[in-house]
Amino acid sequence: DQQVKQNSPSLSVQEGRISILNCDYTNSMFDYFLWYKKYPAEGPTFLISISSIKDKNEDGRFTVFLNKSAKHLSLHIVPSQPGDSAVYFCAASGLSGGSNYKLTFGKGTLLTVNP
Amino acid sequence: GAGVSQSPSNKVTEKGKDVELRCDPISGHTALYWYRQSLGQGLEFLIYFQGNSAPDKSGLPSDRFSAERTGGSVSTLTIQRTQQEDSAVYLCASRGGQVGGEAFFGQGTRLTVV
């Protein structure tokens, strides 16, 4: 039972254009969402997060949108750069410590930004 | 160090041998997670420690896998009688107990069972 789903295994965009990565979740107990980026042979690195009390969080070129009613979130990267090419993971958890603090990840989307 | 440290970075072992993988989390972080990533796959949850609570072992794939966290700090993941399908990158992450907050990952241990 996959509680966090990234249905697109890969995405290819041109440099300078917008990249949109999507994520869906099924567990209504999730109230904190994170995006991670992973390069080959490295551990995932944190990009941006959003709590369920917000519908948008922006950090530089990265914006995460949350639609709670649809149980959907997306990561927008604009403008996309070749260095953004990596695997992007969506993750979800409860907000605070305890059993609901477990981080559940999607399977990832490989983003390729072409020069 | 300031980050999550995992050792060894690479491990090649013969099928049937036991291996131990170590994780040193960020000091003060109450939550510690183990995941693994097999070739071409996503991040598979293995086990989660939160403070002094009983760990969530729901992701361990078989009873050959076990983990402990001593003194609320260092964690060891043990795989007994390794099989070729255990070959993967094993990732450890730690997270503070505050509201929200991101988890910080180590570089991982690449395990190859031959």
CSV table of C-alpha atoms in Angstrom, one decimal:
chain,number,residue,atom,x,y,z
A,1,ASP,CA,0.0,0.0,0.0
A,2,GLN,CA,1.9,3.0,-1.3
A,3,GLN,CA,0.8,6.0,0.8
A,4,VAL,CA,3.0,8.5,-1.2
A,5,LYS,CA,2.9,8.3,-5.0
A,6,GLN,CA,5.0,9.9,-7.6
A,7,ASN,CA,3.4,8.7,-10.8
A,8,SER,CA,6.0,10.1,-13.2
A,9,PRO,CA,9.2,8.2,-13.1
A,10,SER,CA,11.0,10.7,-15.2
A,11,LEU,CA,10.6,14.3,-16.6
A,12,SER,CA,12.7,16.1,-19.2
A,13,VAL,CA,12.6,19.9,-19.6
A,14,GLN,CA,14.6,22.5,-21.4
A,15,GLU,CA,16.9,24.9,-19.5
A,16,GLY,CA,15.1,28.0,-18.5
A,17,ARG,CA,11.7,26.5,-18.6
A,18,ILE,CA,9.5,25.4,-15.6
A,19,SER,CA,9.8,21.9,-14.1
A,20,ILE,CA,6.7,20.6,-12.4
A,21,LEU,CA,7.0,17.5,-10.2
A,22,ASN,CA,3.9,16.0,-8.8
A,23,CYS,CA,3.1,13.9,-5.7
A,24,ASP,CA,-0.1,12.3,-4.4
A,25,TYR,CA,-0.8,10.9,-1.0
A,26,THR,CA,-3.5,8.8,0.5
A,27,ASN,CA,-3.1,9.1,4.3
A,28,SER,CA,-5.1,12.0,5.7
A,29,MET,CA,-3.0,11.9,8.9
A,30,PHE,CA,-0.1,13.4,6.9
A,31,ASP,CA,0.3,17.1,7.7
A,32,TYR,CA,3.9,17.8,6.8
A,33,PHE,CA,5.4,17.4,3.4
A,34,LEU,CA,9.0,17.6,2.2
A,35,TRP,CA,10.9,17.5,-1.1
A,36,TYR,CA,14.4,16.0,-1.4
A,37,LYS,CA,16.9,16.0,-4.2
A,38,LYS,CA,19.3,13.1,-4.8
A,39,TYR,CA,22.3,12.9,-7.0
A,40,PRO,CA,23.9,9.6,-7.8
A,41,ALA,CA,26.2,8.2,-5.0
A,42,GLU,CA,25.0,10.8,-2.5
A,43,GLY,CA,22.4,10.9,0.2
A,44,PRO,CA,19.2,12.8,-0.4
A,45,THR,CA,19.3,16.5,0.5
A,46,PHE,CA,16.4,18.6,1.7
A,47,LEU,CA,14.9,21.1,-0.7
A,48,ILE,CA,11.7,22.6,0.7
A,49,SER,CA,8.8,21.7,2.9
A,50,ILE,CA,5.3,22.7,3.6
A,51,SER,CA,2.9,22.1,6.5
A,52,SER,CA,-0.8,21.4,6.0
A,53,ILE,CA,-1.8,24.8,7.3
A,54,LYS,CA,-0.4,26.4,4.2
A,55,ASP,CA,-1.0,26.0,0.5
A,56,LYS,CA,2.2,27.4,-0.9
A,57,ASN,CA,5.8,27.8,0.2
A,58,GLU,CA,8.4,29.5,-1.9
A,59,ASP,CA,12.2,29.5,-1.6
A,60,GLY,CA,14.1,31.1,-4.5
A,61,ARG,CA,13.5,29.1,-7.6
A,62,PHE,CA,11.6,26.4,-5.8
A,63,THR,CA,7.9,26.6,-4.9
A,64,VAL,CA,5.8,23.8,-3.3
A,65,PHE,CA,2.0,23.9,-3.7
A,66,LEU,CA,-0.3,21.8,-1.5
A,67,ASN,CA,-3.9,20.9,-2.3
A,68,LYS,CA,-5.2,19.2,0.8
A,69,SER,CA,-8.6,18.4,-0.6
A,70,ALA,CA,-7.1,16.6,-3.5
A,71,LYS,CA,-4.2,15.1,-1.4
A,72,HIS,CA,-1.8,16.5,-4.0
A,73,LEU,CA,1.3,18.5,-3.9
A,74,SER,CA,3.7,19.7,-6.5
A,75,LEU,CA,7.2,21.2,-6.7
A,76,HIS,CA,7.8,23.9,-9.3
A,77,ILE,CA,11.3,24.8,-10.3
A,78,VAL,CA,11.7,28.0,-12.4
A,79,PRO,CA,13.8,28.7,-14.2
A,80,SER,CA,15.2,25.1,-14.5
A,81,GLN,CA,19.0,24.7,-14.7
A,82,PRO,CA,21.1,21.7,-15.9
A,83,GLY,CA,22.4,21.4,-12.3
A,84,ASP,CA,18.8,20.6,-11.2
A,85,SER,CA,19.1,17.3,-13.0
A,86,ALA,CA,18.6,14.7,-10.2
A,87,VAL,CA,16.0,12.4,-8.7
A,88,TYR,CA,13.4,14.2,-6.7
A,89,PHE,CA,11.6,12.5,-3.8
A,90,CYS,CA,8.4,13.6,-2.2
A,91,ALA,CA,8.0,12.7,1.5
A,92,ALA,CA,5.2,13.0,4.1
A,93,SER,CA,4.8,12.7,7.8
A,94,GLY,CA,2.9,13.8,10.8
A,95,LEU,CA,3.9,17.2,12.3
A,96,SER,CA,5.4,16.3,15.6
A,97,GLY,CA,7.2,13.5,17.4
A,98,GLY,CA,5.7,10.1,18.1
A,99,SER,CA,4.6,7.3,15.8
A,100,ASN,CA,3.3,9.8,13.2
A,101,TYR,CA,6.7,11.4,12.7
A,102,LYS,CA,7.7,8.5,10.4
A,103,LEU,CA,8.8,9.8,7.0
A,104,THR,CA,7.2,8.1,4.1
A,105,PHE,CA,8.8,8.6,0.7
A,106,GLY,CA,7.5,8.3,-2.9
A,107,LYS,CA,9.5,6.3,-5.5
A,108,GLY,CA,11.1,9.5,-7.0
A,109,THR,CA,11.1,11.3,-10.3
A,110,LEU,CA,14.2,11.6,-12.4
A,111,LEU,CA,14.4,15.2,-13.7
A,112,THR,CA,16.7,15.9,-16.6
A,113,VAL,CA,17.2,19.5,-17.6
A,114,ASN,CA,18.6,19.8,-21.1
A,115,PRO,CA,21.0,22.7,-22.0
B,1,GLY,CA,30.9,16.3,12.9
B,2,ALA,CA,27.8,18.3,12.1
B,3,GLY,CA,26.1,15.9,9.8
B,4,VAL,CA,24.9,12.3,9.8
B,5,SER,CA,27.8,9.9,9.4
B,6,GLN,CA,27.5,6.4,8.1
B,7,SER,CA,30.2,3.7,8.0
B,8,PRO,CA,31.5,1.9,6.1
B,9,SER,CA,30.8,3.8,2.9
B,10,ASN,CA,31.2,0.6,0.9
B,11,LYS,CA,30.9,-3.0,1.9
B,12,VAL,CA,31.4,-6.1,-0.2
B,13,THR,CA,30.5,-9.3,1.5
B,14,GLU,CA,30.0,-13.0,0.6
B,15,LYS,CA,26.6,-14.5,0.6
B,16,GLY,CA,25.7,-16.0,3.9
B,17,LYS,CA,27.9,-13.7,6.0
B,18,ASP,CA,26.6,-11.2,8.6
B,19,VAL,CA,27.2,-7.4,8.2
B,20,GLU,CA,26.8,-4.4,10.5
B,21,LEU,CA,26.2,-0.9,9.2
B,22,ARG,CA,26.6,2.0,11.5
B,23,CYS,CA,24.9,5.4,11.7
B,24,ASP,CA,26.0,8.4,13.8
B,25,PRO,CA,23.1,10.8,13.8
B,26,ILE,CA,23.2,14.6,14.4
B,27,SER,CA,23.7,15.2,18.1
B,28,GLY,CA,20.4,15.8,19.9
B,29,HIS,CA,18.2,14.4,17.1
B,30,THR,CA,15.5,12.2,18.6
B,31,ALA,CA,14.3,10.5,15.5
B,32,LEU,CA,16.5,8.1,13.4
B,33,TYR,CA,15.4,6.3,10.2
B,34,TRP,CA,16.9,3.6,8.1
B,35,TYR,CA,16.0,3.3,4.4
B,36,ARG,CA,17.4,1.4,1.5
B,37,GLN,CA,17.6,2.1,-2.1
B,38,SER,CA,18.0,-0.8,-4.5
B,39,LEU,CA,19.1,-0.2,-8.1
B,40,GLY,CA,16.5,1.8,-9.9
B,41,GLN,CA,14.2,1.8,-7.0
B,42,GLY,CA,12.9,4.4,-4.6
B,43,LEU,CA,13.6,4.9,-0.9
B,44,GLU,CA,12.3,1.8,1.0
B,45,PHE,CA,11.5,2.4,4.7
B,46,LEU,CA,13.2,-0.1,7.0
B,47,ILE,CA,12.9,1.0,10.6
B,48,TYR,CA,12.3,4.2,12.7
B,49,PHE,CA,13.4,5.1,16.2
B,50,GLN,CA,11.8,7.9,18.1
B,51,GLY,CA,13.2,8.8,21.5
B,52,ASN,CA,12.6,6.1,24.0
B,53,SER,CA,9.6,4.7,22.2
B,54,ALA,CA,9.6,1.2,20.8
B,55,PRO,CA,10.9,1.3,17.3
B,56,ASP,CA,8.7,1.0,14.2
B,57,LYS,CA,10.1,-2.1,12.6
B,58,SER,CA,7.3,-2.5,10.0
B,59,GLY,CA,9.6,-2.0,7.0
B,60,LEU,CA,12.2,-4.7,7.9
B,61,PRO,CA,12.0,-7.2,5.0
B,62,SER,CA,12.8,-10.3,7.0
B,63,ASP,CA,13.9,-11.5,10.4
B,64,ARG,CA,17.5,-11.5,9.1
B,65,PHE,CA,17.3,-7.7,9.5
B,66,SER,CA,17.6,-6.0,12.9
B,67,ALA,CA,18.6,-2.7,14.2
B,68,GLU,CA,19.3,-1.1,17.6
B,69,ARG,CA,19.9,2.4,18.8
B,70,THR,CA,22.1,2.6,21.8
B,71,GLY,CA,21.8,5.5,24.3
B,72,GLY,CA,19.4,7.3,21.9
B,73,SER,CA,22.4,8.1,19.6
B,74,VAL,CA,24.4,5.7,17.4
B,75,SER,CA,22.4,3.0,15.5
B,76,THR,CA,23.5,-0.3,14.0
B,77,LEU,CA,21.7,-2.1,11.3
B,78,THR,CA,22.6,-5.8,11.2
B,79,ILE,CA,21.9,-8.1,8.3
B,80,GLN,CA,22.4,-11.8,9.1
B,81,ARG,CA,23.1,-14.5,6.5
B,82,THR,CA,23.2,-11.9,3.7
B,83,GLN,CA,21.6,-12.7,0.3
B,84,GLN,CA,22.3,-11.2,-3.1
B,85,GLU,CA,18.9,-9.4,-3.0
B,86,ASP,CA,20.2,-7.5,0.1
B,87,SER,CA,22.6,-5.5,-2.2
B,88,ALA,CA,21.5,-1.9,-2.1
B,89,VAL,CA,22.5,1.5,-0.7
B,90,TYR,CA,21.5,1.7,3.0
B,91,LEU,CA,20.6,5.2,4.1
B,92,CYS,CA,20.3,6.6,7.6
B,93,ALA,CA,18.6,9.9,8.5
B,94,SER,CA,18.1,11.8,11.7
B,95,ARG,CA,15.5,14.4,12.6
B,96,GLY,CA,15.0,16.7,15.5
B,97,GLY,CA,11.9,16.3,17.6
B,98,GLN,CA,10.6,19.8,17.0
B,99,VAL,CA,7.4,20.6,15.1
B,100,GLY,CA,8.0,19.9,11.4
B,101,GLY,CA,11.6,20.0,10.4
B,102,GLU,CA,13.6,18.1,7.8
B,103,ALA,CA,15.5,14.9,8.1
B,104,PHE,CA,19.2,14.9,7.3
B,105,PHE,CA,20.6,12.0,5.5
B,106,GLY,CA,24.0,10.4,5.6
B,107,GLN,CA,25.9,9.5,2.4
B,108,GLY,CA,24.8,5.9,2.7
B,109,THR,CA,26.5,2.5,2.8
B,110,ARG,CA,26.7,0.7,-0.5
B,111,LEU,CA,26.3,-3.0,0.3
B,112,THR,CA,27.2,-5.6,-2.4
B,113,VAL,CA,26.6,-9.2,-1.7
B,114,VAL,CA,28.6,-11.6,-3.9
